[in-house]
C-alpha atoms as a printed R data frame, in Angstrom:
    type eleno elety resid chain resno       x       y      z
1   ATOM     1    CA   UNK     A     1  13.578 -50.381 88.818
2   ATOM     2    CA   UNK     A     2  14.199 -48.322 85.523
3   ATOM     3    CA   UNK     A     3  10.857 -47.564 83.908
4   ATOM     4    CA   UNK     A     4  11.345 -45.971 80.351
5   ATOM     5    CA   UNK     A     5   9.133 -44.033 78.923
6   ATOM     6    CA   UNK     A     6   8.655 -43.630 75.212
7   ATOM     7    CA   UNK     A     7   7.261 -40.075 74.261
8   ATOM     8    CA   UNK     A     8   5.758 -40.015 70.826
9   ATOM     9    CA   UNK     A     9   5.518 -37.100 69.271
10  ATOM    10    CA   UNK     A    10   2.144 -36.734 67.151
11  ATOM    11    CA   UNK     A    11   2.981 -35.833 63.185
12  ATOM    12    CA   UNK     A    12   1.452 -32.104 62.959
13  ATOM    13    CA   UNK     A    13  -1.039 -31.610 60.653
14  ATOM    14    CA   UNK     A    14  -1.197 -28.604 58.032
15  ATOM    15    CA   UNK     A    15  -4.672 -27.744 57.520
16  ATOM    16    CA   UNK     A    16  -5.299 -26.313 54.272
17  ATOM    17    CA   UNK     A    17  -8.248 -24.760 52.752
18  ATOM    18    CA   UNK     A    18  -9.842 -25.257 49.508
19  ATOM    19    CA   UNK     A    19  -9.884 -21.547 47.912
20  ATOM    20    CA   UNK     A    20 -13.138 -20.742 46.592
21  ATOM    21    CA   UNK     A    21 -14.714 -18.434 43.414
22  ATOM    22    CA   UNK     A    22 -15.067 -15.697 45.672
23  ATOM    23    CA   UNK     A    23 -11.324 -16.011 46.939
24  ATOM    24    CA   UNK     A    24 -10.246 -15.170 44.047
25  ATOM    25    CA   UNK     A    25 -12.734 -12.435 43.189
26  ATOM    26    CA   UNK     A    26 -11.655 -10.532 46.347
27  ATOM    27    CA   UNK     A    27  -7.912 -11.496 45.699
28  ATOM    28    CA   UNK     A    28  -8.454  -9.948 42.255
29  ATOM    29    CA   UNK     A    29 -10.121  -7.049 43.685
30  ATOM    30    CA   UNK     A    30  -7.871  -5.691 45.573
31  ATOM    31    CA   UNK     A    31  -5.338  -6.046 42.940
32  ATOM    32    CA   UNK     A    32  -7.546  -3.933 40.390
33  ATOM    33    CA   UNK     A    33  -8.117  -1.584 43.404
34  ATOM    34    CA   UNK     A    34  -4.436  -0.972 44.564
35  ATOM    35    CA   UNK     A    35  -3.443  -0.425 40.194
36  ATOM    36    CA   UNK     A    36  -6.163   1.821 40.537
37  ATOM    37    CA   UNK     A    37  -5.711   4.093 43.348
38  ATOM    38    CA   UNK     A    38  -1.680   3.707 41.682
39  ATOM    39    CA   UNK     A    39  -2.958   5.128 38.554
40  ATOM    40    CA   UNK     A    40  -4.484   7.918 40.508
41  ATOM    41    CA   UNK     A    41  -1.836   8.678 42.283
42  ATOM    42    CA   UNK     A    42   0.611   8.374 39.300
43  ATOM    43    CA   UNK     A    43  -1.754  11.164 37.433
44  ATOM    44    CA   UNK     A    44  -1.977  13.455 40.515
45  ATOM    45    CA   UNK     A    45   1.589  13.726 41.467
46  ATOM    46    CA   UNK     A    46   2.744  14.471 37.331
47  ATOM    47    CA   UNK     A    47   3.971  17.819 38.203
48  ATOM    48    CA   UNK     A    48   7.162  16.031 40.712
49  ATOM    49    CA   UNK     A    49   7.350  12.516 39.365
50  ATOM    50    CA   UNK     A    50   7.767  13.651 36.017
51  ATOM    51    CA   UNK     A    51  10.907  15.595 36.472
52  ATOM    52    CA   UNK     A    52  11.974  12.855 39.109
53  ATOM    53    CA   UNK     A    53  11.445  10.179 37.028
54  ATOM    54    CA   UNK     A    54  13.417  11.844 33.859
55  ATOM    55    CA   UNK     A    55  16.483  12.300 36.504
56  ATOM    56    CA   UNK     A    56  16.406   8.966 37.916
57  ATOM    57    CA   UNK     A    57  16.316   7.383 34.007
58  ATOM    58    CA   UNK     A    58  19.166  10.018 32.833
59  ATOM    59    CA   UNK     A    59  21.008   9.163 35.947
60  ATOM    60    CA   UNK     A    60  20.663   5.431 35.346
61  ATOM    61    CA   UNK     A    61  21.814   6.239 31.933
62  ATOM    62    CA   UNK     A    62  24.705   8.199 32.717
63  ATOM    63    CA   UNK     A    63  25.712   5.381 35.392
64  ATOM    64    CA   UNK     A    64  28.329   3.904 33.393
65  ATOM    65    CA   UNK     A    65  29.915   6.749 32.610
66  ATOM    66    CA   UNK     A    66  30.089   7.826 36.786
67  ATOM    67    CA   UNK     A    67  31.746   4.381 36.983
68  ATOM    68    CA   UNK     A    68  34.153   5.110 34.971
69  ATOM    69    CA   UNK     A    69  35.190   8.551 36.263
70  ATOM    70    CA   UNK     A    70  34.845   7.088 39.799
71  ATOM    71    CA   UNK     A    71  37.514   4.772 38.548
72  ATOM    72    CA   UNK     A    72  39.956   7.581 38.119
73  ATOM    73    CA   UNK     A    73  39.582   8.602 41.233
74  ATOM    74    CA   UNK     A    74  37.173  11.487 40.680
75  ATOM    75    CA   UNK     A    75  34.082  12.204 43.714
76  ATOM    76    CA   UNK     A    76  30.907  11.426 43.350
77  ATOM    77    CA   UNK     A    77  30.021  14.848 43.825
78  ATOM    78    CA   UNK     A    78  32.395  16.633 41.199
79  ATOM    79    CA   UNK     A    79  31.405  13.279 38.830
80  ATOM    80    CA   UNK     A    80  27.446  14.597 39.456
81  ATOM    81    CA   UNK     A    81  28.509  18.011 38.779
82  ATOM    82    CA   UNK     A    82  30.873  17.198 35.162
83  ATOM    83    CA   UNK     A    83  28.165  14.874 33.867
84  ATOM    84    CA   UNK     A    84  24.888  16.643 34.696
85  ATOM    85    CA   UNK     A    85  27.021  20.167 33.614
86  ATOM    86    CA   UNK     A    86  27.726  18.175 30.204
87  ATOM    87    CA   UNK     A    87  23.864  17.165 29.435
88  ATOM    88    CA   UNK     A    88  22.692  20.441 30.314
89  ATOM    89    CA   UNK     A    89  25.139  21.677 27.797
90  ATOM    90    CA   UNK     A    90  23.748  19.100 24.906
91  ATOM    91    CA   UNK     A    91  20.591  20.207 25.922
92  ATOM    92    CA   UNK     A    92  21.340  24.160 25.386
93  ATOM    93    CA   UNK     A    93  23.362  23.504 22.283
94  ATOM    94    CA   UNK     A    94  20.311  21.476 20.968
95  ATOM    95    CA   UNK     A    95  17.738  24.416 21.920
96  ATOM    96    CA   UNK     A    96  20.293  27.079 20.017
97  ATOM    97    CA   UNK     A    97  20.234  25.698 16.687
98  ATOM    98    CA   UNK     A    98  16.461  25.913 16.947
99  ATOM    99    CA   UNK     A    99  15.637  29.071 18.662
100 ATOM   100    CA   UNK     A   100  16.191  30.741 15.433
101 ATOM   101    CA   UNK     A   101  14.482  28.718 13.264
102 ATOM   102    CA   UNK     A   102  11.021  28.592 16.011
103 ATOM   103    CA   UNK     A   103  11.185  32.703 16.241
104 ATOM   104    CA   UNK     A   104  10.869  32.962 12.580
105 ATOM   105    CA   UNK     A   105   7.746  30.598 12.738
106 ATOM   106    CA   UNK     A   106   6.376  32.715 14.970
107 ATOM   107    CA   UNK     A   107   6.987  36.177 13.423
108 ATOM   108    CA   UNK     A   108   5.822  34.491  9.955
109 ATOM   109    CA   UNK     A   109   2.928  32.863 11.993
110 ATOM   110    CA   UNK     A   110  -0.142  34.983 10.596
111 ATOM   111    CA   UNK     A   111   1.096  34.433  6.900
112 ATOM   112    CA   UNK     A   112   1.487  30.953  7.057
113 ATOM   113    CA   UNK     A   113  -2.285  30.641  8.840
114 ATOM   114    CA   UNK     A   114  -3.621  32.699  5.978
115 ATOM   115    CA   UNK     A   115  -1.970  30.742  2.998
116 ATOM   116    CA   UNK     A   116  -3.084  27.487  5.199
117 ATOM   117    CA   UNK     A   117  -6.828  29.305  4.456
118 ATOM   118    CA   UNK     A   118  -5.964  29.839  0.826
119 ATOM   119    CA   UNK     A   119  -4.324  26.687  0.458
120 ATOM   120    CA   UNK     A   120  -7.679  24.425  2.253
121 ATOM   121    CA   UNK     A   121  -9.923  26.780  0.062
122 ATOM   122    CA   UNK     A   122  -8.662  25.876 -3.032
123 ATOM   123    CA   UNK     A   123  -9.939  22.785 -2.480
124 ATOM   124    CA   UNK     A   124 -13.040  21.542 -3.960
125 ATOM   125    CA   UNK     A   125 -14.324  19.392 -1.493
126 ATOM   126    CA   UNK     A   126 -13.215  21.455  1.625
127 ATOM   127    CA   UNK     A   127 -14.309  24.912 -0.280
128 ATOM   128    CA   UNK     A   128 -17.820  24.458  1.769
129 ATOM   129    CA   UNK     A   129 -16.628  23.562  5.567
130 ATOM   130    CA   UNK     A   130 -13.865  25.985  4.818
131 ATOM   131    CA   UNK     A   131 -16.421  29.031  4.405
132 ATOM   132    CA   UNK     A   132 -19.086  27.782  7.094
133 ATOM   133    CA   UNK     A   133 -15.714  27.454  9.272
134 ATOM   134    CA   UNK     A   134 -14.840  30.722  9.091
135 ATOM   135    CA   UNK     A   135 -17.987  32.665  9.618
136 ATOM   136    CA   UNK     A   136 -18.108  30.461 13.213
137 ATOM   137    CA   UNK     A   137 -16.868  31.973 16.310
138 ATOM   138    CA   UNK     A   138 -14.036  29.360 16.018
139 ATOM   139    CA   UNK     A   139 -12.784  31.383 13.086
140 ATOM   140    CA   UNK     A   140  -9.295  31.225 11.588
141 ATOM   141    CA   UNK     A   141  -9.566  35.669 11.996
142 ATOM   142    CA   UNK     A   142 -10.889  34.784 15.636
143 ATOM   143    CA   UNK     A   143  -8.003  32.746 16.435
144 ATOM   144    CA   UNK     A   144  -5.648  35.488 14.972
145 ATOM   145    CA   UNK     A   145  -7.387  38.603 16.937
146 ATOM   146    CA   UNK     A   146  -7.140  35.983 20.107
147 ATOM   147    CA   UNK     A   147  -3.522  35.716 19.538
148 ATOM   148    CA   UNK     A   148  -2.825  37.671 22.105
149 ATOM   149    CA   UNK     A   149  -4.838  35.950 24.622
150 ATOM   150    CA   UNK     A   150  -3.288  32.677 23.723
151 ATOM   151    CA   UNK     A   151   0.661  33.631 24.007
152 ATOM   152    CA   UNK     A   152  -0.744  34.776 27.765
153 ATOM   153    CA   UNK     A   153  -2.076  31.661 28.200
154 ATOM   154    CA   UNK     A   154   1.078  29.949 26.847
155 ATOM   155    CA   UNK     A   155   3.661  32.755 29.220
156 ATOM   156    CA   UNK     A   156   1.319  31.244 32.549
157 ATOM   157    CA   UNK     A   157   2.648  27.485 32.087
158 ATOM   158    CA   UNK     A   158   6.042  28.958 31.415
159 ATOM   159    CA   UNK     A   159   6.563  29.019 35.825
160 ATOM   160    CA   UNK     A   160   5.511  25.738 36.297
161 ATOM   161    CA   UNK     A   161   7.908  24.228 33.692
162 ATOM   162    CA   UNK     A   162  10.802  25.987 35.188
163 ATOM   163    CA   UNK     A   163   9.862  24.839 38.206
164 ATOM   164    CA   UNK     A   164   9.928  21.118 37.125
165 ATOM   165    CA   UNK     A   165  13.435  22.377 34.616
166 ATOM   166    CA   UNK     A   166  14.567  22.848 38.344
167 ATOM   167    CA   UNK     A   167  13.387  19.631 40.438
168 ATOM   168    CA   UNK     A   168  15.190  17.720 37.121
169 ATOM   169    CA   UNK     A   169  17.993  19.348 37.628
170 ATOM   170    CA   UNK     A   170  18.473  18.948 41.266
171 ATOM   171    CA   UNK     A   171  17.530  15.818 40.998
172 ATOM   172    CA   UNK     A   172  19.902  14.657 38.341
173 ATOM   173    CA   UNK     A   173  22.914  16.002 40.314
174 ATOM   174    CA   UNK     A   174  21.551  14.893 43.708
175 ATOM   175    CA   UNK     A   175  21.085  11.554 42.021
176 ATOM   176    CA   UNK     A   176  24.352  11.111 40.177
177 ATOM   177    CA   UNK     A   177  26.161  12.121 43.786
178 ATOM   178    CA   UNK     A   178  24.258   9.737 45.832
179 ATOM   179    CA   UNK     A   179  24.169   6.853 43.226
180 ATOM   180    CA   UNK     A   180  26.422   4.227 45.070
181 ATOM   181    CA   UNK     A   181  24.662   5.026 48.168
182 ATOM   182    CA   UNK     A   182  21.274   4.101 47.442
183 ATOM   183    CA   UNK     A   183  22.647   1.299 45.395
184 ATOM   184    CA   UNK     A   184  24.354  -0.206 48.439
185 ATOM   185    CA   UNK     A   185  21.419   0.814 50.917
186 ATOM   186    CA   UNK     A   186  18.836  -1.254 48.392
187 ATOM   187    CA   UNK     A   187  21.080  -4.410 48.229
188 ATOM   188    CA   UNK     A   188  21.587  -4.571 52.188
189 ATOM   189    CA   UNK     A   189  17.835  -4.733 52.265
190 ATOM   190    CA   UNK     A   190  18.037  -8.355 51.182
191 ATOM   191    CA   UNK     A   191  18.553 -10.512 53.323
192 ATOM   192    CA   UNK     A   192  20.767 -13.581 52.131
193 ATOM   193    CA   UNK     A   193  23.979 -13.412 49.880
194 ATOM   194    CA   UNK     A   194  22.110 -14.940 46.702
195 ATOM   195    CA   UNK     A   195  19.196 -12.167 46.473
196 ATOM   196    CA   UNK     A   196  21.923  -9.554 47.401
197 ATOM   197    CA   UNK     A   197  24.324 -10.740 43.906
198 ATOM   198    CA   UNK     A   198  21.345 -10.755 42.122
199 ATOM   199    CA   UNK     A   199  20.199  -7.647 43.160
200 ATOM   200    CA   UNK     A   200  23.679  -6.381 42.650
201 ATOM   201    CA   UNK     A   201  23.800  -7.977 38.733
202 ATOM   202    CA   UNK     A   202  20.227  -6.484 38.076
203 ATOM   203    CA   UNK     A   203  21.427  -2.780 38.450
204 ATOM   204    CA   UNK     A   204  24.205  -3.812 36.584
205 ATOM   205    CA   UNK     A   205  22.488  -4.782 33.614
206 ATOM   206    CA   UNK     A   206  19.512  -1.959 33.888
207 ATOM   207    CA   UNK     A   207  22.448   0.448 33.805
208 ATOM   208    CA   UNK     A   208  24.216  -1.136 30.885
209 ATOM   209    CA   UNK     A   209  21.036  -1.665 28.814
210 ATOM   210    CA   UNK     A   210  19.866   1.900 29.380
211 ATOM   211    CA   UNK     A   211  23.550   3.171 28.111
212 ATOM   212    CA   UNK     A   212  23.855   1.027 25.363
213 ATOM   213    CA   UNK     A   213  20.108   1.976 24.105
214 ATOM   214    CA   UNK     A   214  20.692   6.043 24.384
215 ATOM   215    CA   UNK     A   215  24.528   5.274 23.029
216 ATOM   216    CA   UNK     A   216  23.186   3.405 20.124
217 ATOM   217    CA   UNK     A   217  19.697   5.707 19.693
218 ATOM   218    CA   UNK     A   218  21.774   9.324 19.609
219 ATOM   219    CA   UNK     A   219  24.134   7.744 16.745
220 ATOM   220    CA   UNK     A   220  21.252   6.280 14.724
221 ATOM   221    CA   UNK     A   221  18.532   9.325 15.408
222 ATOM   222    CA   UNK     A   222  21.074  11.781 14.628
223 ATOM   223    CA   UNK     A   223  21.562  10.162 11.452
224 ATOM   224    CA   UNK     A   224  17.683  10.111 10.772
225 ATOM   225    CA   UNK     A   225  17.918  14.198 11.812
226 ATOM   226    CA   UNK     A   226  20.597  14.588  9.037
227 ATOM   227    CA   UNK     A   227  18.443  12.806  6.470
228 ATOM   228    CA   UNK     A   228  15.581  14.799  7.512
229 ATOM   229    CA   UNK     A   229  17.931  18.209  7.301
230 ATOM   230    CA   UNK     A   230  19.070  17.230  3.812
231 ATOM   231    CA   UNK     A   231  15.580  16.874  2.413
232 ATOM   232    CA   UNK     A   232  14.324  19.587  4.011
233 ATOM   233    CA   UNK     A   233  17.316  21.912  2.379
234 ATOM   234    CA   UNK     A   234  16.901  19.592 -1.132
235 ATOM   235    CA   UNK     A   235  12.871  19.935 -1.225
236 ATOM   236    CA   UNK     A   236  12.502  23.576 -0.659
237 ATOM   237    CA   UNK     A   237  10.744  23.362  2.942
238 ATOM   238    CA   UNK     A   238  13.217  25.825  4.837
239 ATOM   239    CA   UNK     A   239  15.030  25.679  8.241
240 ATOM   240    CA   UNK     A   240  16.743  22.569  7.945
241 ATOM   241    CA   UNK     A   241  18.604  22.394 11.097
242 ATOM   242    CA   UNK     A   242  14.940  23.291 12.402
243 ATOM   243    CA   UNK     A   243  14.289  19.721 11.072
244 ATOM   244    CA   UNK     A   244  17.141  18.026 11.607
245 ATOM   245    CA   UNK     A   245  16.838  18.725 15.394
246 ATOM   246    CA   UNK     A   246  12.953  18.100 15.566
247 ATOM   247    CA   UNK     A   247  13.470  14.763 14.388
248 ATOM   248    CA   UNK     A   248  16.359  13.928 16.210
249 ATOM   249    CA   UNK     A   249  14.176  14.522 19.272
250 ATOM   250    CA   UNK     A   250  10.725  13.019 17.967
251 ATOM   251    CA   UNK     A   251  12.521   9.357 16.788
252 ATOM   252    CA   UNK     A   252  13.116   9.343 20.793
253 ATOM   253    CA   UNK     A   253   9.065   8.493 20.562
254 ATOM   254    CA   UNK     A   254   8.790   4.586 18.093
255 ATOM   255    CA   UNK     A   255   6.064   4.987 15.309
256 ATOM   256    CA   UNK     A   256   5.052   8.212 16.628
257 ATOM   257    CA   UNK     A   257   7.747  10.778 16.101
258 ATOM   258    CA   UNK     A   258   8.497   9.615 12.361
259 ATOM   259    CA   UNK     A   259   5.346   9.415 11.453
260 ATOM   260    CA   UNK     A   260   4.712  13.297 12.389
261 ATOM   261    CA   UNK     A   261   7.641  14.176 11.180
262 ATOM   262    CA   UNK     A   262   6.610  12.709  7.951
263 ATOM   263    CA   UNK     A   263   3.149  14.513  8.302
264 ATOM   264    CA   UNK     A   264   4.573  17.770  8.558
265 ATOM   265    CA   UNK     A   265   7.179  17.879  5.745
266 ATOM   266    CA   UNK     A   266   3.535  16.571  3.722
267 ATOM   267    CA   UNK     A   267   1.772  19.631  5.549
268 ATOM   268    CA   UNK     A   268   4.720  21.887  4.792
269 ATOM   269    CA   UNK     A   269   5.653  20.435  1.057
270 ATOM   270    CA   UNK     A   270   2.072  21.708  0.468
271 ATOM   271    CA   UNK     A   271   2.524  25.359  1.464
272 ATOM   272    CA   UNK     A   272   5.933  25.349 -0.175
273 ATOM   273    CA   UNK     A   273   5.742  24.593 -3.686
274 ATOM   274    CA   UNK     A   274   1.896  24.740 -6.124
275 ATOM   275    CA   UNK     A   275   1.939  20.801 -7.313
276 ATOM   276    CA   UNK     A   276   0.878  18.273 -5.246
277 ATOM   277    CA   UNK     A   277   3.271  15.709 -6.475
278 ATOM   278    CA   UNK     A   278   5.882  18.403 -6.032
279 ATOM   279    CA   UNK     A   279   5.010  19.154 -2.496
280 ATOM   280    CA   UNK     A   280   4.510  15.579 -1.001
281 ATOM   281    CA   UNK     A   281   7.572  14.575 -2.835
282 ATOM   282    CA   UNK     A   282   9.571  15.715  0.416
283 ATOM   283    CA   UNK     A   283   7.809  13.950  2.587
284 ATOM   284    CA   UNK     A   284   8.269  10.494  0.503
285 ATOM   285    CA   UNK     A   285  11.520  10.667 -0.064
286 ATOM   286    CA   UNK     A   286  11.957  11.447  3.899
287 ATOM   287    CA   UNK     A   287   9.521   7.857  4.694
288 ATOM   288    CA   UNK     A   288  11.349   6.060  2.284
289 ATOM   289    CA   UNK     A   289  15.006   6.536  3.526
290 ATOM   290    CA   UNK     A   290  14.352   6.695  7.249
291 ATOM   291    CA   UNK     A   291  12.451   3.253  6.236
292 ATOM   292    CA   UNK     A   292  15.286   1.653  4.927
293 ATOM   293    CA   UNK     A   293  17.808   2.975  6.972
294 ATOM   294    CA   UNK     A   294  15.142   2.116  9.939
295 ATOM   295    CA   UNK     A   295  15.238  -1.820  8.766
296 ATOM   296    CA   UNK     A   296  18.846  -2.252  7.957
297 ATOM   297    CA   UNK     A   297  20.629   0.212 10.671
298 ATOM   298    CA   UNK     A   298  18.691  -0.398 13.814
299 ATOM   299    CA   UNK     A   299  18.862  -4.306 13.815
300 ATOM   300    CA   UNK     A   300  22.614  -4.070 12.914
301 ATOM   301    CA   UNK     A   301  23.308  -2.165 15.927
302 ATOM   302    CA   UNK     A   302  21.137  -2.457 18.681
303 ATOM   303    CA   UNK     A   303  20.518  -6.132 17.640
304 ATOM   304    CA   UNK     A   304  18.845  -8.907 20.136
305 ATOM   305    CA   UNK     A   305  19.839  -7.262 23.041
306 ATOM   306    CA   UNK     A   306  17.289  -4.400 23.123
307 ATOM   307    CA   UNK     A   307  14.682  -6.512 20.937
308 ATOM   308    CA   UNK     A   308  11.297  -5.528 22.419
309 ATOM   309    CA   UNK     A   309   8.033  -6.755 21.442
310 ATOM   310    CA   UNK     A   310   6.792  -4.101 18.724
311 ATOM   311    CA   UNK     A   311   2.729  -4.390 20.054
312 ATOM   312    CA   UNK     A   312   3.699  -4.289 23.903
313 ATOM   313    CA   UNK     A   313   5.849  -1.007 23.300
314 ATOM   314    CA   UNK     A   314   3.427   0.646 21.515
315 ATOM   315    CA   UNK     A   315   0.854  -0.185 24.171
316 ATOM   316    CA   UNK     A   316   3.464   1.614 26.540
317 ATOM   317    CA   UNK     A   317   3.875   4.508 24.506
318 ATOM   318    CA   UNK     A   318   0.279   5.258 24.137
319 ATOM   319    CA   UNK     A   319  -0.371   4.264 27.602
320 ATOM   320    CA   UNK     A   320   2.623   6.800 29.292
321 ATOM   321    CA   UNK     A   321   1.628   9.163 26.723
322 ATOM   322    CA   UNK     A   322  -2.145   9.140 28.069
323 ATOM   323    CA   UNK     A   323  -0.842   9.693 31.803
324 ATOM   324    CA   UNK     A   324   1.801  12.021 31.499
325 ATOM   325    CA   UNK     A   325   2.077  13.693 27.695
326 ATOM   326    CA   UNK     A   326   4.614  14.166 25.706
327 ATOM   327    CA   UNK     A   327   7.665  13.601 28.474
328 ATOM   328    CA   UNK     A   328   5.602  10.032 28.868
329 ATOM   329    CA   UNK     A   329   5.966   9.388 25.410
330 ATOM   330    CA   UNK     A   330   9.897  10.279 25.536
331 ATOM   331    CA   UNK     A   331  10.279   8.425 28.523
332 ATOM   332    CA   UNK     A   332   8.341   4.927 27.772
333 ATOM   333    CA   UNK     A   333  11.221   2.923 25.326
334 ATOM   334    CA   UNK     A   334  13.423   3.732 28.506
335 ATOM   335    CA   UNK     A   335  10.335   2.918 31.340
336 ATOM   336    CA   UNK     A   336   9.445  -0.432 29.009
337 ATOM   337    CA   UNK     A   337  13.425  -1.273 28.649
338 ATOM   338    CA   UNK     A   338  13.628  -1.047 32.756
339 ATOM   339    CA   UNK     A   339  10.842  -3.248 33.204
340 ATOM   340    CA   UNK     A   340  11.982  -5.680 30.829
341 ATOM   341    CA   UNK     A   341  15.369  -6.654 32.225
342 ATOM   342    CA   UNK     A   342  14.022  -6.557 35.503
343 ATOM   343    CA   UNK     A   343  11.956  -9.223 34.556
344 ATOM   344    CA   UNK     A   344  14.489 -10.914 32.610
345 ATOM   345    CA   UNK     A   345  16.887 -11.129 35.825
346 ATOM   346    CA   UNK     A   346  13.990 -11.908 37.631
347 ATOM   347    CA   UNK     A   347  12.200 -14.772 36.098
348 ATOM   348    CA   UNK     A   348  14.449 -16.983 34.403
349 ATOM   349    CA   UNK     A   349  14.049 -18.157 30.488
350 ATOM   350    CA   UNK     A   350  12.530 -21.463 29.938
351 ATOM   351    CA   UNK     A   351  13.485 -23.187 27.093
352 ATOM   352    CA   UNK     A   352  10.006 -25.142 25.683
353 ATOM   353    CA   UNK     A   353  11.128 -28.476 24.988
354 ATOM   354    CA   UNK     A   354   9.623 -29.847 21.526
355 ATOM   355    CA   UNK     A   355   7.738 -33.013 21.051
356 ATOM   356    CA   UNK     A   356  10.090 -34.933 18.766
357 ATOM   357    CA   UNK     A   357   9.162 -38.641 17.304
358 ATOM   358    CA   UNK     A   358  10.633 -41.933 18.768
């Protein structure tokens, strides 16, 4: 006698719990607490992720360029060496032409201080702070005999900042040699073939955005550094290549670096010639053609492709700026362009579907 016995499996039950207020007050917590402690350590380790960072973003834009030697047939390692022995070269050509121009500023220093003092003095309404200023201890002459003690002061960070020239530098070529391999060794930490192709399209398109920006930004910021050399030779103010190259660099920096640049041909249109009129008339002419060439050259070229939100990218250059200077400022169109088409590749684009009438 055959006695068959069914076995019923009971359904299993997922028990899930209700999340609470104070879930997500500790969830939120320890977010704020880990962006925190990040910001800390982002601050305290400046003096090597500064340099590091400028390598890797270099490197990254110099990628498709190493692709295309690689393609030839030429090493990593001699591709690392031609390419990072090529930007050092820009970047020694670029300090040349100004060398000059900065050691007469400095030798004509003390004049141009004391026709600054003249200058503010003239000036009804400053005549007043301008006298109580100088009889402080803060003193235009105290700042003068202190000169001395400030160029020291200036020689002592000169160490560091060769140190970091150096970490950039090793890092660059260390970075251009060993680019495949850490490219391959990030995608093989993915598991399945999907997250490894889009892993493998999102360096891909990081690389090719970054190009195409510093392509597109040397072409159109070398133009603004010739406008600003011509009106610097044209309105009197002196050492136009001086110019040229400062705002070549400074344009690197959105709504900042013009607008100094703009400031100092003012500052400098001042000291230059007697009339007001005559002296900020450098400084206009400068606004009004990197203005226009601003609106109709940069949306020509770079186009949709590298359109980024004009509030969100100021945010990022005053917040990089805050945490690591000046090379923060430089380095947050490139640090905000990363993070963009990361996210791009990341989260798809939804198309909001309108409401339209039956």
């Amino acid at each position: 006698m055959n006695v068959q016995v069914n076995h019923r499996k009971s359904p299993s039950r997922k028990v899930r719990f209700k999340k609470t207020g104070l879930d997500y007050v500790v969830s939120w917590s320890v977010i704020g607490l880990f962006l925190i402690f990040a910001l800390v350590a982002l601050h305290l380790a400046s003096f090597v992720l500064i340099p590091l960072t400028m390598a890797i973003v270099v490197g990254l834009i110099l990628g498709i360029a190493a692709d295309r030697l690689g393609n030839l047939g030429v090493p990593p390692t001699v591709t690392a060496i031609i390419l990072s022995g090529l930007f050092l070269v820009l970047l020694i050509v670029l300090t040349s032409i100004v060398w000059t121009p900065i050691n007469m500023l400095i030798e004509n220093g003390p004049d141009m201080v004391n026709r600054v003092i003249e200058y503010l003095q003239s000036i009804p309404w400053l005549e007043r702070p301008m006298a109580i200023l100088s009889r402080g201890p803060d003193s235009m002459e105290a700042m003068l005999e202190n000169s001395g003690s400030i160029l020291s002061t200036i020689a002592a960070g000169v160490t560091p900042a060769l140190i970091q020239v150096f970490i950039f530098i090793a890092g660059l070529l260390l970075f251009l040699s060993c680019r495949l391999a850490l490219r391959r060794e990030l995608i093989r930490t993915f598991s399945d073939r999907a997250r490894r192709l889009k892993a493998i399209r999102l360096f891909n398109e990081v690389e090719e955005a970054l190009g195409y920006y510093f392509a597109t930004a040397v072409v159109v910021y070398g133009l603004f550094g010739v406008v600003a050399a011509m009106v610097a030779w044209f309105g009197g103010l002196g050492t136009p290549a001086l110019w040229g190259v400062a705002t070549f660099l400074l344009s690197f920096i959105p709504f900042i670096g013009i607008a100094t640049v703009t400031l100092a041909m003012a500052f400098g249109g001042l000291l230059a010639h007697e009339g007001i009129l005559l002296g900020l008339l450098p400084a206009i002419v400068f606004f009004m053609l990197n203005g226009l060439l601003e609106n109709l050259l940069i949306p020509a070229v770079m186009g949709k492709r590298l359109q980024m939100n004009a509030f969100m990218l100021f945010v990022a250059i005053v917040f990089w700026t805050w945490l690591w200077g000046a090379v923060g400022a430089m380095l947050a169109v490139p640090l905000t362009l990363i993070c963009i088409t990361i996210y791009g590749g990341i989260v798809p684009p939804t198309r909001i579907q309108p409401n339209l009438p039956d």
